[in-house]
Amino acid sequence: MSLTSTDIRSGSHLRIGLSWLLRNHIWVFLALTVAVFSLASPYFLTANNIGNILTQGAFIGILAIGMTMVMIDGEIDLSVGATLALASALAIGLQTHIGIWPAVFVGLLSGAALGFLNGTLVALSGMHSFIVTLGGLIGIRGLVFVYTGENALMVPDFSYTEIPEIYLGPISMTAIIFFGLAFFFQWILSSTRHGRETYAVGDNIEAAHDAGINVKRHKIINFTLCGTLAAVCGILLSMRLGTAEPNAGRIWELWTIIAVVLGGTRLQGGFGSMWMTIGGVLTLAVLRNGLRLLNTPNYVELMVMGAVLILALVLDKLLKRQEAT
Amino acid sequence: MSQAILKVEGITKTFPGVKALDNVSFDIRPGEVHALVGENGAGKSTLMKTLAGLHRCDGGEIFYQGAPLSLSGPLDARRKGILLIHQELSLSPELSVAENIYLGAWQTNRFGMLKKRELRRNATTALEALGCGFGPDVRLGTLSVAMQQMVEIARAEAFSANVVIFDEPTASLTDSEKDQLFQTIRGLKARGVGIVYISHKMDEIFDITDRITVLRDGQVQGTVDTADTDLNQITRMMIGRTLDAYFVKAKAEFGDEVLRVEGLSKRGLFSDASFSVRQGEVLGLYGLVGAGRSELVETVFGVRRADAGRLFWKGREIDWPTPRQSIDMGMALVPESRKEQGLVLMMGGRENTSLPHLRRFSDLTVMNRAREMAVYEKYRSALSIKTTGPDQAVSQLSGGNQQKFVLAKWLCAEPGLIILDEPTRGIDVGSKSAIHELIADLAEQGLAVIVISSEMPEVLGVSHRVLAMSEGSIVAEFKGDAMTEEHLIDSVSHAREPVAAE
């Protein structure tokens, strides 16, 4: 950080840009992966494939937006995968009873309610969110199995799957929703009271409390946002697939956390941004897509992703150390 | 005069933007206690960390027992006989005393197993040499801070240290514990150990040390024999001026009563506390650490709920407020531990200043940067806070500047009452007097001020009236000519004696 301050004094734009890159190093990483895959596969850098990457990345991306809010707060939400499965099951399962849009609305509401429940439990019980939402992860998944009767639910009318089939060039509606939400939440973080409170609570909860911030209410709001975004993701997924599988979104919470952490948002809270998260999400999507284009076996893909995550974190640590001296 | 055991010659250490040590030379003789004094940021910590192997210097040389010294790390320093005793003890509460003494330097047998019996025997010897009243098997976490400190000092025995560096060792000790520590230090000294003693507390330095080296801005201002100097000379060397202009008291012009507390009690913390404070008045609250001072004001502020008592704000009885309500009412509490309670360290000064008043600096919910910036700038210049910019993380600022931001943050609410809990702890002399001036200023502008301090000269110097607190009760009140150190000590120690006799 002291690097930044001396830079400002010396007034060099180049070095200010460099220090921005040091803090948002994920974009360098992203550029690097894009370059590698472009050279490795002729199919990679095509408008069509880029569109695919953005759409595939958007699902984890929407989850990652909520996760970023919760993580800057110094908390974590492991239940997003299960929540998205429930929202998707409700949005499809209820269509025959109450119609398409009411069903979608109920799906959204279920996500908000579960997020609210997570937040309330964390804020009021004083238990760590890791434990609370781990319970949520298992419990909500159980609920999904009960509701679906362990079967995949099918949409009664396939016009439902055409709703998100709107494209802006190669960019899908889903991707646009992701970017829209990401920009909106970045604005919340940087320009609103709630955003400011998020950083304060995550960095120094005592100071935030003494400054008169209602820490409990604040955390409940962010968990509710996170749950709602998980439901948004689940509904978009149900529209894309036309079915709601009880196993949908399994271990997606892990991919989400990986994307956020890869971006540079810190697990211990107080630091991060949506710019970082967008970078993390895109890097993850590019890696998955690129490895598949190269016909990499699934298990090798997992190994590469694991290695990349560790590498990114090591890089983060090194940069931080350099900033500190 | 005996040969120096450790000799530092012209060492230099540069951090980006700061020259922390600039051509520093000094030496430590066996059997002497050598004080290292200076304002915060003068380079004391850097110097001792360099001696203890935590930093490597950029230039200059260190000679140890006549030979050039190079250290690979703190453990290496300890093995060679140089021991640093940190202000915040570096021990592991879950391990036993014996394991802590040898922390990181455990002897193992050829299978990598701990040599427990040997460890225990050596630890016992070390503890007995110091006359500690506890054995090597006690879990460290169950000991008091003073006892834990003894465990650190036992390392000096265990590693047969030749040089022991104490960093603010009395910061969290009671008076009797301090006497014990001094005895231990004298014992080490008698055995020919060279001791470096770092402290802000001048009375201790004149009590225990033989020579004093003063640092300012990374340079040695001089080394003097303690017997040949006085407080004024040392202070002059530290800050370049004398102590006379040290305390400023606000004019005694009081207005209406702002806060009155009656019979406030909280079990286990304090009982039956009553006091009031008026506009323009500075009320001092004196007591030793653990007397319940912080807990009392925190309760008034609404951090915790009291069991009993009544609260009057500007003459009207009110319900127990939450911190938010207290702030809205016009009360401000500047807590003792800046890092834990006061500041969000990753944020800059601007964001910290506005944190309790986000509502004021936002339209609907969107932050208004221009308004925020204007207020930040107003208080930054009013308190002459040094930063490189509004967004420089406050973690990078000196203790004095951090404390000023804590003040700025509360002042910008334009409160009617401001409570300052140990406002000058751990900050340098220059910033200290700036804060004392500020307290006087605030009172003259009509604020009611409550100052908590365990430094007697400070609490007497800035207050119009002083309450003495001990064991959770307000035991005496002094004003005017009755405000003397003797009276304060008297009131506090009398109340303590019956308890100590139990």
JSON list of N, CA and C in Angstrom, two decimals, chain A residues 179-206:
[
{"chain": "A", "resi": 179, "resn": "PHE", "atom": "N", "xyz": [-23.67, -9.00, -16.14]},
{"chain": "A", "resi": 179, "resn": "PHE", "atom": "CA", "xyz": [-22.88, -7.77, -16.13]},
{"chain": "A", "resi": 179, "resn": "PHE", "atom": "C", "xyz": [-23.66, -6.61, -15.53]},
{"chain": "A", "resi": 180, "resn": "GLY", "atom": "N", "xyz": [-24.95, -6.57, -15.87]},
{"chain": "A", "resi": 180, "resn": "GLY", "atom": "CA", "xyz": [-25.80, -5.51, -15.31]},
{"chain": "A", "resi": 180, "resn": "GLY", "atom": "C", "xyz": [-25.79, -5.54, -13.80]},
{"chain": "A", "resi": 181, "resn": "LEU", "atom": "N", "xyz": [-26.01, -6.74, -13.25]},
{"chain": "A", "resi": 181, "resn": "LEU", "atom": "CA", "xyz": [-26.02, -6.89, -11.79]},
{"chain": "A", "resi": 181, "resn": "LEU", "atom": "C", "xyz": [-24.65, -6.55, -11.20]},
{"chain": "A", "resi": 182, "resn": "ALA", "atom": "N", "xyz": [-23.59, -7.01, -11.87]},
{"chain": "A", "resi": 182, "resn": "ALA", "atom": "CA", "xyz": [-22.25, -6.76, -11.34]},
{"chain": "A", "resi": 182, "resn": "ALA", "atom": "C", "xyz": [-21.97, -5.26, -11.27]},
{"chain": "A", "resi": 183, "resn": "PHE", "atom": "N", "xyz": [-22.32, -4.54, -12.35]},
{"chain": "A", "resi": 183, "resn": "PHE", "atom": "CA", "xyz": [-22.09, -3.10, -12.34]},
{"chain": "A", "resi": 183, "resn": "PHE", "atom": "C", "xyz": [-22.92, -2.43, -11.26]},
{"chain": "A", "resi": 184, "resn": "PHE", "atom": "N", "xyz": [-24.16, -2.88, -11.16]},
{"chain": "A", "resi": 184, "resn": "PHE", "atom": "CA", "xyz": [-25.05, -2.30, -10.17]},
{"chain": "A", "resi": 184, "resn": "PHE", "atom": "C", "xyz": [-24.49, -2.50, -8.75]},
{"chain": "A", "resi": 185, "resn": "PHE", "atom": "N", "xyz": [-24.03, -3.70, -8.46]},
{"chain": "A", "resi": 185, "resn": "PHE", "atom": "CA", "xyz": [-23.52, -3.96, -7.11]},
{"chain": "A", "resi": 185, "resn": "PHE", "atom": "C", "xyz": [-22.16, -3.28, -6.88]},
{"chain": "A", "resi": 186, "resn": "GLN", "atom": "N", "xyz": [-21.39, -3.10, -7.96]},
{"chain": "A", "resi": 186, "resn": "GLN", "atom": "CA", "xyz": [-20.16, -2.33, -7.79]},
{"chain": "A", "resi": 186, "resn": "GLN", "atom": "C", "xyz": [-20.50, -0.89, -7.41]},
{"chain": "A", "resi": 187, "resn": "TRP", "atom": "N", "xyz": [-21.54, -0.39, -8.03]},
{"chain": "A", "resi": 187, "resn": "TRP", "atom": "CA", "xyz": [-21.98, 0.97, -7.69]},
{"chain": "A", "resi": 187, "resn": "TRP", "atom": "C", "xyz": [-22.42, 1.01, -6.22]},
{"chain": "A", "resi": 188, "resn": "ILE", "atom": "N", "xyz": [-23.16, -0.01, -5.80]},
{"chain": "A", "resi": 188, "resn": "ILE", "atom": "CA", "xyz": [-23.58, -0.06, -4.40]},
{"chain": "A", "resi": 188, "resn": "ILE", "atom": "C", "xyz": [-22.35, -0.04, -3.49]},
{"chain": "A", "resi": 189, "resn": "LEU", "atom": "N", "xyz": [-21.36, -0.85, -3.83]},
{"chain": "A", "resi": 189, "resn": "LEU", "atom": "CA", "xyz": [-20.17, -0.94, -2.98]},
{"chain": "A", "resi": 189, "resn": "LEU", "atom": "C", "xyz": [-19.43, 0.38, -2.91]},
{"chain": "A", "resi": 190, "resn": "SER", "atom": "N", "xyz": [-19.29, 1.04, -4.07]},
{"chain": "A", "resi": 190, "resn": "SER", "atom": "CA", "xyz": [-18.41, 2.21, -4.08]},
{"chain": "A", "resi": 190, "resn": "SER", "atom": "C", "xyz": [-19.15, 3.50, -3.76]},
{"chain": "A", "resi": 191, "resn": "SER", "atom": "N", "xyz": [-20.44, 3.53, -3.96]},
{"chain": "A", "resi": 191, "resn": "SER", "atom": "CA", "xyz": [-21.10, 4.84, -3.88]},
{"chain": "A", "resi": 191, "resn": "SER", "atom": "C", "xyz": [-22.25, 4.95, -2.90]},
{"chain": "A", "resi": 192, "resn": "THR", "atom": "N", "xyz": [-22.60, 3.87, -2.23]},
{"chain": "A", "resi": 192, "resn": "THR", "atom": "CA", "xyz": [-23.73, 4.01, -1.32]},
{"chain": "A", "resi": 192, "resn": "THR", "atom": "C", "xyz": [-23.31, 3.76, 0.12]},
{"chain": "A", "resi": 193, "resn": "ARG", "atom": "N", "xyz": [-24.22, 4.17, 0.99]},
{"chain": "A", "resi": 193, "resn": "ARG", "atom": "CA", "xyz": [-24.01, 3.98, 2.42]},
{"chain": "A", "resi": 193, "resn": "ARG", "atom": "C", "xyz": [-23.82, 2.49, 2.74]},
{"chain": "A", "resi": 194, "resn": "HIS", "atom": "N", "xyz": [-24.69, 1.68, 2.13]},
{"chain": "A", "resi": 194, "resn": "HIS", "atom": "CA", "xyz": [-24.62, 0.25, 2.39]},
{"chain": "A", "resi": 194, "resn": "HIS", "atom": "C", "xyz": [-23.25, -0.32, 2.01]},
{"chain": "A", "resi": 195, "resn": "GLY", "atom": "N", "xyz": [-22.73, 0.15, 0.88]},
{"chain": "A", "resi": 195, "resn": "GLY", "atom": "CA", "xyz": [-21.42, -0.33, 0.44]},
{"chain": "A", "resi": 195, "resn": "GLY", "atom": "C", "xyz": [-20.34, 0.04, 1.43]},
{"chain": "A", "resi": 196, "resn": "ARG", "atom": "N", "xyz": [-20.37, 1.29, 1.85]},
{"chain": "A", "resi": 196, "resn": "ARG", "atom": "CA", "xyz": [-19.37, 1.75, 2.80]},
{"chain": "A", "resi": 196, "resn": "ARG", "atom": "C", "xyz": [-19.44, 0.91, 4.09]},
{"chain": "A", "resi": 197, "resn": "GLU", "atom": "N", "xyz": [-20.67, 0.64, 4.51]},
{"chain": "A", "resi": 197, "resn": "GLU", "atom": "CA", "xyz": [-20.84, -0.15, 5.73]},
{"chain": "A", "resi": 197, "resn": "GLU", "atom": "C", "xyz": [-20.28, -1.56, 5.54]},
{"chain": "A", "resi": 198, "resn": "THR", "atom": "N", "xyz": [-20.43, -2.09, 4.32]},
{"chain": "A", "resi": 198, "resn": "THR", "atom": "CA", "xyz": [-19.95, -3.44, 4.07]},
{"chain": "A", "resi": 198, "resn": "THR", "atom": "C", "xyz": [-18.45, -3.56, 4.35]},
{"chain": "A", "resi": 199, "resn": "TYR", "atom": "N", "xyz": [-17.69, -2.61, 3.82]},
{"chain": "A", "resi": 199, "resn": "TYR", "atom": "CA", "xyz": [-16.25, -2.64, 4.05]},
{"chain": "A", "resi": 199, "resn": "TYR", "atom": "C", "xyz": [-15.92, -2.44, 5.53]},
{"chain": "A", "resi": 200, "resn": "ALA", "atom": "N", "xyz": [-16.64, -1.52, 6.15]},
{"chain": "A", "resi": 200, "resn": "ALA", "atom": "CA", "xyz": [-16.35, -1.21, 7.57]},
{"chain": "A", "resi": 200, "resn": "ALA", "atom": "C", "xyz": [-16.62, -2.43, 8.45]},
{"chain": "A", "resi": 201, "resn": "VAL", "atom": "N", "xyz": [-17.75, -3.09, 8.21]},
{"chain": "A", "resi": 201, "resn": "VAL", "atom": "CA", "xyz": [-18.10, -4.25, 9.01]},
{"chain": "A", "resi": 201, "resn": "VAL", "atom": "C", "xyz": [-17.08, -5.36, 8.81]},
{"chain": "A", "resi": 202, "resn": "GLY", "atom": "N", "xyz": [-16.65, -5.55, 7.55]},
{"chain": "A", "resi": 202, "resn": "GLY", "atom": "CA", "xyz": [-15.73, -6.64, 7.26]},
{"chain": "A", "resi": 202, "resn": "GLY", "atom": "C", "xyz": [-14.35, -6.40, 7.83]},
{"chain": "A", "resi": 203, "resn": "ASP", "atom": "N", "xyz": [-13.91, -5.15, 7.83]},
{"chain": "A", "resi": 203, "resn": "ASP", "atom": "CA", "xyz": [-12.55, -4.86, 8.27]},
{"chain": "A", "resi": 203, "resn": "ASP", "atom": "C", "xyz": [-12.45, -4.75, 9.78]},
{"chain": "A", "resi": 204, "resn": "ASN", "atom": "N", "xyz": [-13.41, -4.11, 10.39]},
{"chain": "A", "resi": 204, "resn": "ASN", "atom": "CA", "xyz": [-13.32, -3.89, 11.83]},
{"chain": "A", "resi": 204, "resn": "ASN", "atom": "C", "xyz": [-14.72, -3.77, 12.40]},
{"chain": "A", "resi": 205, "resn": "ILE", "atom": "N", "xyz": [-15.24, -4.91, 12.80]},
{"chain": "A", "resi": 205, "resn": "ILE", "atom": "CA", "xyz": [-16.66, -4.97, 13.18]},
{"chain": "A", "resi": 205, "resn": "ILE", "atom": "C", "xyz": [-16.93, -4.14, 14.43]},
{"chain": "A", "resi": 206, "resn": "GLU", "atom": "N", "xyz": [-15.93, -4.07, 15.32]},
{"chain": "A", "resi": 206, "resn": "GLU", "atom": "CA", "xyz": [-16.12, -3.29, 16.54]},
{"chain": "A", "resi": 206, "resn": "GLU", "atom": "C", "xyz": [-16.23, -1.80, 16.23]}
]
